[in-house]
Tab-separated table of C-alpha atoms in Angstrom:
chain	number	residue	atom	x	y	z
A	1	UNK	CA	114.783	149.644	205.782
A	2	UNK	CA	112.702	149.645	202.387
A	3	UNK	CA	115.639	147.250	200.932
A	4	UNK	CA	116.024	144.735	204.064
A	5	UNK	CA	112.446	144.299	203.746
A	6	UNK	CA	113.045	143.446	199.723
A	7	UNK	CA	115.663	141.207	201.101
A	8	UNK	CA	113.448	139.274	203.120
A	9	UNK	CA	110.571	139.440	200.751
A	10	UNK	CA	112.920	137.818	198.209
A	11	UNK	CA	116.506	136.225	198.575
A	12	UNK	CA	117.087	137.279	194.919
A	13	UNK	CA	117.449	141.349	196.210
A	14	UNK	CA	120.920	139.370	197.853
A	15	UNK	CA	122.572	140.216	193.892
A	16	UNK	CA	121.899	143.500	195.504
A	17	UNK	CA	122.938	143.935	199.073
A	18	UNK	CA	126.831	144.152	198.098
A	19	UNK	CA	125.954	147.742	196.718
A	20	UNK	CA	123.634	149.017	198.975
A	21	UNK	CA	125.599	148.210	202.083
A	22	UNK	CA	128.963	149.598	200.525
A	23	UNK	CA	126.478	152.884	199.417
A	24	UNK	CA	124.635	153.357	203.016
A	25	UNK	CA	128.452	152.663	204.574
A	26	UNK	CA	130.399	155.330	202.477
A	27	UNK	CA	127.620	158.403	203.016
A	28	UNK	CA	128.084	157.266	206.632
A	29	UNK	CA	131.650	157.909	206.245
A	30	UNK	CA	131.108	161.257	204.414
A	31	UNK	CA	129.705	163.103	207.711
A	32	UNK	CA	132.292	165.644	208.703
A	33	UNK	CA	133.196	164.413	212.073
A	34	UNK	CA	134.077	161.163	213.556
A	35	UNK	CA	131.091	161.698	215.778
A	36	UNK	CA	128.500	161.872	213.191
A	37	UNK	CA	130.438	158.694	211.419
A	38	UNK	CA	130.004	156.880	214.227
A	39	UNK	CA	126.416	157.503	214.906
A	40	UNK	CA	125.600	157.475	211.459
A	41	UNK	CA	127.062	153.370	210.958
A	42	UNK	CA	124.770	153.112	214.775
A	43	UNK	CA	121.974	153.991	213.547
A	44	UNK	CA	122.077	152.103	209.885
A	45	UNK	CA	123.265	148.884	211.620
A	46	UNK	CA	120.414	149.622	214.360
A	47	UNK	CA	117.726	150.038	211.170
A	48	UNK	CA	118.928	146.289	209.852
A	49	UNK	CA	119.203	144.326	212.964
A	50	UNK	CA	115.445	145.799	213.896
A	51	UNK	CA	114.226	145.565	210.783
A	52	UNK	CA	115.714	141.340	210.243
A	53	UNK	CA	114.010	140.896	213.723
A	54	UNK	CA	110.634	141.964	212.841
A	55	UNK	CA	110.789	140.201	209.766
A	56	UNK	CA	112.053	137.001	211.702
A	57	UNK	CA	110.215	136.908	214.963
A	58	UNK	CA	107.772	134.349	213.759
A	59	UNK	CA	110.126	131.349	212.306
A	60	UNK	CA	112.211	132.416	215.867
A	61	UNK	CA	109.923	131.907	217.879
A	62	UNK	CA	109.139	128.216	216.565
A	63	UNK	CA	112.139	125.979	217.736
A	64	UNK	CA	114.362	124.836	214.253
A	65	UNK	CA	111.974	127.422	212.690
A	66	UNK	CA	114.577	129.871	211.088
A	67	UNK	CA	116.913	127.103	210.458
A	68	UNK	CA	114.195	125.448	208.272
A	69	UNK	CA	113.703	128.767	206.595
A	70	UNK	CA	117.178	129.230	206.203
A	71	UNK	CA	117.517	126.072	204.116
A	72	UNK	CA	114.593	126.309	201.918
A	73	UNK	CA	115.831	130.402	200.946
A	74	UNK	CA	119.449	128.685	200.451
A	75	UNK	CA	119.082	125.133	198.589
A	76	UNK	CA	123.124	124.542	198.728
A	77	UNK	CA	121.995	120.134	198.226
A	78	UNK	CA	120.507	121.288	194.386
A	79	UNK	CA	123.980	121.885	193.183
A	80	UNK	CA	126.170	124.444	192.110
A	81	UNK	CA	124.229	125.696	188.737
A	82	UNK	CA	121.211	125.227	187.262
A	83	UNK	CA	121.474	122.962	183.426
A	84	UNK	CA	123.364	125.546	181.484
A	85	UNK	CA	123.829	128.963	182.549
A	86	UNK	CA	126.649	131.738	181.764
A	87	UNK	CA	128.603	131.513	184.599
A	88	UNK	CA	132.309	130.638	185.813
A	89	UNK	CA	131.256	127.437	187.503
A	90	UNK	CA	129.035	125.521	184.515
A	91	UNK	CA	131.612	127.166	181.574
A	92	UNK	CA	134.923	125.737	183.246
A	93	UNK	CA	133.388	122.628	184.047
A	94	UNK	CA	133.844	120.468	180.501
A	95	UNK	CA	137.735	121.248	181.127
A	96	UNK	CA	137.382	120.995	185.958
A	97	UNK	CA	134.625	118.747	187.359
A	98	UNK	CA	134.585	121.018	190.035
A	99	UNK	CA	131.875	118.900	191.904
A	100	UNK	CA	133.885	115.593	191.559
A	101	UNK	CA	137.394	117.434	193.093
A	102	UNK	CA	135.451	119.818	196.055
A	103	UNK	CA	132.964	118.852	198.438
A	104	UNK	CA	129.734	121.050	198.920
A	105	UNK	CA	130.602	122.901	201.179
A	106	UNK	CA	134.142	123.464	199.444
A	107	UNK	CA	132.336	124.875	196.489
A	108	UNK	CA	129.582	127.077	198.564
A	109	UNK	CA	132.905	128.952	200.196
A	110	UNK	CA	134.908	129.252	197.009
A	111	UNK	CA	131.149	130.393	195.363
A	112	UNK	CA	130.948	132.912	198.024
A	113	UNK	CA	134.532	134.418	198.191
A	114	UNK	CA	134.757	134.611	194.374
A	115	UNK	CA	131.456	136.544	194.203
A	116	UNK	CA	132.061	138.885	196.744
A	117	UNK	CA	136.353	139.503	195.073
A	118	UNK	CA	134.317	140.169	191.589
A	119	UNK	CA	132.087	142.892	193.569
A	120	UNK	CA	134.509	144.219	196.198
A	121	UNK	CA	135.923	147.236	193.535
A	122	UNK	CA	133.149	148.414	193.140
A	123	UNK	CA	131.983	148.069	196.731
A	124	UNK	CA	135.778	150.253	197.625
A	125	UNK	CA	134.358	152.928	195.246
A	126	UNK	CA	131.142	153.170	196.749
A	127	UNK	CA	132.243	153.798	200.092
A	128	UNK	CA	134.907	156.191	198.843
A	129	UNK	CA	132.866	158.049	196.958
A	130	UNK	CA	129.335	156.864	197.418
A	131	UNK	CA	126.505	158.642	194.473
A	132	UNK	CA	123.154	157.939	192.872
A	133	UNK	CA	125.022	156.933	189.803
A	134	UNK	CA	127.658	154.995	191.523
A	135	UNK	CA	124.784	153.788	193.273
A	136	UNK	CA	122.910	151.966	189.918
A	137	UNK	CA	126.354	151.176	188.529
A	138	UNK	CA	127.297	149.221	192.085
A	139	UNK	CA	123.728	147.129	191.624
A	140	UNK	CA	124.877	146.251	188.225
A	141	UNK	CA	128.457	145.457	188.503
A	142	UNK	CA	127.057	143.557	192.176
A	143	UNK	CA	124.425	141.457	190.485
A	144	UNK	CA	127.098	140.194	187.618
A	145	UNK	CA	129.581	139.417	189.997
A	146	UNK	CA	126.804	136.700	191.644
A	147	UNK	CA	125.701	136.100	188.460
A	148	UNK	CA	129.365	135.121	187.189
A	149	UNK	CA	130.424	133.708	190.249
A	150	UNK	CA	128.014	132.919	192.900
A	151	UNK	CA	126.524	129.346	193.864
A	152	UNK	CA	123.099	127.686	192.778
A	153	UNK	CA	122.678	130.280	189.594
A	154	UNK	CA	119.723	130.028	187.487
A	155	UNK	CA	119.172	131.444	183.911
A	156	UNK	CA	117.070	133.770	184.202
A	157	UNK	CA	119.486	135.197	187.353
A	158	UNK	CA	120.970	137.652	184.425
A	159	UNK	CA	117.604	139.651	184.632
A	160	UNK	CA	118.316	141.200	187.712
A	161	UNK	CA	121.744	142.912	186.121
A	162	UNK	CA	119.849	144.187	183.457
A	163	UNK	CA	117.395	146.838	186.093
A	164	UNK	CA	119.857	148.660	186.923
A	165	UNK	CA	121.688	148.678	183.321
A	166	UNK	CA	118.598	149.847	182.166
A	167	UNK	CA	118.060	152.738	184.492
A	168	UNK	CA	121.630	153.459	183.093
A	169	UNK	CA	121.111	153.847	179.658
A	170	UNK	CA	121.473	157.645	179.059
A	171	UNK	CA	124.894	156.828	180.277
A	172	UNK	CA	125.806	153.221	178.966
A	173	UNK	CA	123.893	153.250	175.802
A	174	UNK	CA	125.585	150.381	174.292
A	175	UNK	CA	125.587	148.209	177.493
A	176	UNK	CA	121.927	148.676	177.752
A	177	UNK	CA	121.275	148.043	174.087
A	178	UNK	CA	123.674	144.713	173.959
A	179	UNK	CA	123.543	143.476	177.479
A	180	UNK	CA	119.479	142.260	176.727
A	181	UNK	CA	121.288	140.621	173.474
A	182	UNK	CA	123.337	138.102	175.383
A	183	UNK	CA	121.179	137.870	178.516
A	184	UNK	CA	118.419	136.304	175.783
A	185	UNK	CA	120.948	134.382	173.909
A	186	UNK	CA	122.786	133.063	177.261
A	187	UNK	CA	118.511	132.024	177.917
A	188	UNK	CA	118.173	130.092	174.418
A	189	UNK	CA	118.644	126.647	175.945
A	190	UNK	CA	116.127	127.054	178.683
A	191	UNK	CA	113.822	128.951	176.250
A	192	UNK	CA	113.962	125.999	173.276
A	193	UNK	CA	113.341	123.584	176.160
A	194	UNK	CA	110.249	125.499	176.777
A	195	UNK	CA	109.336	125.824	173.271
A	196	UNK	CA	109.792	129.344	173.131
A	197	UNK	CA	112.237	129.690	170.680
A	198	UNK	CA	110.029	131.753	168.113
A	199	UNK	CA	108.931	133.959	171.053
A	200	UNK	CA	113.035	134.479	171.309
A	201	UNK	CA	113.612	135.106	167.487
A	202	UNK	CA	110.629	137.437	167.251
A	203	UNK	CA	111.636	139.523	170.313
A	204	UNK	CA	115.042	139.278	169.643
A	205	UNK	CA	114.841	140.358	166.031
A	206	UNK	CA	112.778	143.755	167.054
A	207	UNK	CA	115.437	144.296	169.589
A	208	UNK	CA	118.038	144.677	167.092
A	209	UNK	CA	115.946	146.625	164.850
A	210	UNK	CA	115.987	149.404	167.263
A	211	UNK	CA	119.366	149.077	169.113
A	212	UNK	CA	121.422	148.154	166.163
A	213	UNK	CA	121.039	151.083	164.176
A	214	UNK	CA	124.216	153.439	164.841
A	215	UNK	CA	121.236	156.310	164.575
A	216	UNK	CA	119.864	154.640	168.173
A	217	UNK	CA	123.103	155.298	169.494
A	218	UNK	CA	123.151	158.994	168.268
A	219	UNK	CA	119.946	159.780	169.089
A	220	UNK	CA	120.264	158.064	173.121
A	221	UNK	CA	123.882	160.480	173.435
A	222	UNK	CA	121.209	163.100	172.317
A	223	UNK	CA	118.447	162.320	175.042
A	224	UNK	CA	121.598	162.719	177.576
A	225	UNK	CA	123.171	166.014	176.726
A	226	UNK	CA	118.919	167.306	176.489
A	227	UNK	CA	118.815	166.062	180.335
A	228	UNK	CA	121.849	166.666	181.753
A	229	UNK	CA	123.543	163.347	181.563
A	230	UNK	CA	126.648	164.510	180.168
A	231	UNK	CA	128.758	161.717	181.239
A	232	UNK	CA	128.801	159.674	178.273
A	233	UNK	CA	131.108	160.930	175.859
A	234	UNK	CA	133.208	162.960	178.275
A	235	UNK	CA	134.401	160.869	180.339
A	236	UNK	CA	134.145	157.130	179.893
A	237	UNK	CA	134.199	156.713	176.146
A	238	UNK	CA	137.248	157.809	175.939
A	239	UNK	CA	138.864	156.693	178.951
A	240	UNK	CA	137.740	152.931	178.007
A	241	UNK	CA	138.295	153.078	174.340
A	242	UNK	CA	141.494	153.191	173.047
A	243	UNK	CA	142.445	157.200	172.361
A	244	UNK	CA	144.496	156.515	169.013
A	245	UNK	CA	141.488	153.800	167.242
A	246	UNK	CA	139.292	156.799	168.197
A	247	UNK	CA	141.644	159.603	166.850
A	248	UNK	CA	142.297	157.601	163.571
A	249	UNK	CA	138.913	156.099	162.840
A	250	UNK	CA	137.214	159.326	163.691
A	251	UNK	CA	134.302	158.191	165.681
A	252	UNK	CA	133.885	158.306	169.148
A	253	UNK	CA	134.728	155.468	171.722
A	254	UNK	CA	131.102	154.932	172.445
A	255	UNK	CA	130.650	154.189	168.264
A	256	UNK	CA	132.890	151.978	168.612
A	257	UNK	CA	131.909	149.851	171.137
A	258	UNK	CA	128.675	150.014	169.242
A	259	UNK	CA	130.085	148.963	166.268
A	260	UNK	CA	132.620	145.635	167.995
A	261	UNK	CA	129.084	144.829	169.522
A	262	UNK	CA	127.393	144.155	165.998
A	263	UNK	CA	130.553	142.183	164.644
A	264	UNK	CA	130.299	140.100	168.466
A	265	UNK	CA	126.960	139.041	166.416
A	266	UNK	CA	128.164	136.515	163.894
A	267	UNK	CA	129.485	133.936	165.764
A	268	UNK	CA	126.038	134.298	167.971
A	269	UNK	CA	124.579	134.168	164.615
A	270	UNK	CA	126.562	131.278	163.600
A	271	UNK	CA	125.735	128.833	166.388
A	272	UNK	CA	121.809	129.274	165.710
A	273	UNK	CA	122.550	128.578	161.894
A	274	UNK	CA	124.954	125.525	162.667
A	275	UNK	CA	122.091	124.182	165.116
A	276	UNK	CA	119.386	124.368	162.469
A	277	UNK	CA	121.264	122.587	160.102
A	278	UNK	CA	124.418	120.268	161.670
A	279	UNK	CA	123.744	117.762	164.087
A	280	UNK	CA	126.631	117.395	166.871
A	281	UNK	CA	128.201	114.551	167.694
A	282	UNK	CA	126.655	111.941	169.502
A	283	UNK	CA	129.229	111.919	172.213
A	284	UNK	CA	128.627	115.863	172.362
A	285	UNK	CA	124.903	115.788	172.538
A	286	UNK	CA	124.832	119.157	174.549
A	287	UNK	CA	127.550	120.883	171.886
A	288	UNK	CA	125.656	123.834	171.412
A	289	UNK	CA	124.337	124.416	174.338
A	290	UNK	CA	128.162	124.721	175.841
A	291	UNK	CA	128.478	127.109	172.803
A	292	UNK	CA	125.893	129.085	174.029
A	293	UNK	CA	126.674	129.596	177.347
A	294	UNK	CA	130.581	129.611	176.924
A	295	UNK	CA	129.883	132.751	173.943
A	296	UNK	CA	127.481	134.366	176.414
A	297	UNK	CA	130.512	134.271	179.354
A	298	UNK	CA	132.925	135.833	177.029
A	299	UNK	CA	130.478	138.814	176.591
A	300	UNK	CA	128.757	139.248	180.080
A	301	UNK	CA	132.022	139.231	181.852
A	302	UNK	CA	133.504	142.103	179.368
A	303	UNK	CA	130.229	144.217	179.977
A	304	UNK	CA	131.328	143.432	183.944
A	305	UNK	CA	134.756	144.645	183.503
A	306	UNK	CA	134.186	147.724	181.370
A	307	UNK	CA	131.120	148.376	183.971
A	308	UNK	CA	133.700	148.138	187.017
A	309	UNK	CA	136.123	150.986	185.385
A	310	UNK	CA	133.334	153.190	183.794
A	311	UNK	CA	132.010	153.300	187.483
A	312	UNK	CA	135.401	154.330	189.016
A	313	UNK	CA	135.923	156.785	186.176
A	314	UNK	CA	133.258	158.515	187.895
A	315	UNK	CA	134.756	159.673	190.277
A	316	UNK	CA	137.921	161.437	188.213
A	317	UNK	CA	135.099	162.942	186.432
A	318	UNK	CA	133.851	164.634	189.367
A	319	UNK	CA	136.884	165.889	190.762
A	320	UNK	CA	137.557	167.314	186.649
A	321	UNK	CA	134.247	169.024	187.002
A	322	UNK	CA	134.977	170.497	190.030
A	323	UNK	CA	138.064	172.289	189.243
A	324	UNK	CA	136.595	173.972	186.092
A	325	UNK	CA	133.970	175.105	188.096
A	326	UNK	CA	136.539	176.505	190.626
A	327	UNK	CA	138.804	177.559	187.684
């Protein structure tokens, strides 16, 4: 109830709704008997639909008054992204003019069936084998799949990937340090336009001060093991990284994800130094702004992936838990 009434309070909670519905559906599904199953799914639909209706009743009520609302919480006529933003849609679209070759309500569809393809693993895993962990990494893997792939995305739409990444950070370390990186960076072009570009360097700088340092790393893996977070290194570090870099280099996977994040940094690096000091072509007016979005892509859809199998690694983890504990 508490998050259709978030949903209604704010459309934005819709990154959401994916992971809480495929959640709420699988503990449904985990009651022993097909009884309980049933009743469960009853009563959770039963919860919504009353819940949507008290929330509704007014704009009902009023004749066109929920199709009015309907159009101002989903504003399909401003387009399909908002100036430059890391997504699918605005990256492809020097090489596909997607909005010359589809109609609106062409691209709304395709918006809404490639959003809900990028979420649907980790929806399956949540109603397989729903948890509080599976729970946070459903919300995050959820809100980048709209993010990457959903219609009428704005900038600052990345934010709402990075809650639940942050509530995961005993057990992602290095996606919470670096996803903030190129969430900000994707943001440059909106933030120069609003002259906030020293705010960005300032903030951005202190960032990296503290989540750059391989000791940061060390010292989060730390904070885990001291409260019981132990997935981290057992499970999907090494699953994810390759087994014979780690064995050879000698560091762990996590290290060196750490470590391919702070080299991902100098061609970030590069586009801010070639913008202070080369002007683009006159033709290409918006050069680096494609940079920066098209770079940002690249990295927010490999946190997405690697977020999709670390979440159903979880679940091979708990099954190798308990048979040592029966063992």
């Amino acid at each position: 109830m508490l998050f259709c009434l978030s949903l209604n309070h704010k459309q934005m909670s819709m990154y959401y709704a994916p992971a809480f519905f495929a959640h709420l559906l699988g503990k449904c599904l985990q009651k022993p008997s097909m009884t309980q199953q049933v009743l469960g799914v009853a009563k959770l639909g039963l919860v919504v639909v009353a819940t949507f209706a008290v929330c509704w009743a007014p704009f009902l009520a009023t004749p066109g008054g929920a199709l009015q609302m309907l159009n101002r919480l989903v504003p399909v006529k401003r387009g399909l992204y908002e100036d430059y933003v890391a997504n699918f849609w605005c990256v492809t679209s020097p090489m596909f003019k997607w909005r010359r070759v589809y109609t609106q309500q062409a691209l709304v569809t395709m918006c809404a069936g490639a959003s809900l393809l990028a979420a649907l693993p980790s929806m399956i895993h949540q109603i397989l084998s729903p948890s509080p962990r599976g729970l946070l990494m459903g919300m995050a893997n959820s809100a980048l799949a709209f993010f990457l792939f959903s219609y009428q995305v704005h900038e600052k739409s990345i934010l709402l990937a990075l809650l639940p990444v942050t509530l995961l950070a005993f057990d992602q370390p290095v996606v919470a340090a670096w996803l903030p990186v190129w969430a900000a960076f994707s943001m440059y072009p909106l933030l120069k336009k609003d002259g906030l570009h020293i705010a960005y360097l300032a903030c951005l700088l202190l960032w990296l001060a503290v989540a750059a340092p391989p000791s940061s790393l060390r010292s989060g893996q730390q904070s885990a093991v001291q409260t019981g977070h132990a997935y981290t290194q057992s499970t999907g570090s090494r699953r994810l990284c390759p087994r014979v870099a780690a064995r050879f280099t000698g560091v762990s996977g996590q290290q060196l994800l750490h470590y391919a994040s702070l080299l991902s940094l100098l061609p970030a690096a590069s586009i801010h130094v070639g913008q202070c000091f080369v002007q683009p072509p006159a033709r290409l007016m918006h050069l680096y702004d494609a940079a920066y979005v098209s770079l940002s892509f690249a990295h927010i859809f490999a946190i997405a992936v690697y977020l999709n199998i670390s979440q159903w690694s979880l679940s091979s983890s708990f099954v190798s838990q308990t048979h040592s504990k029966r063992s």
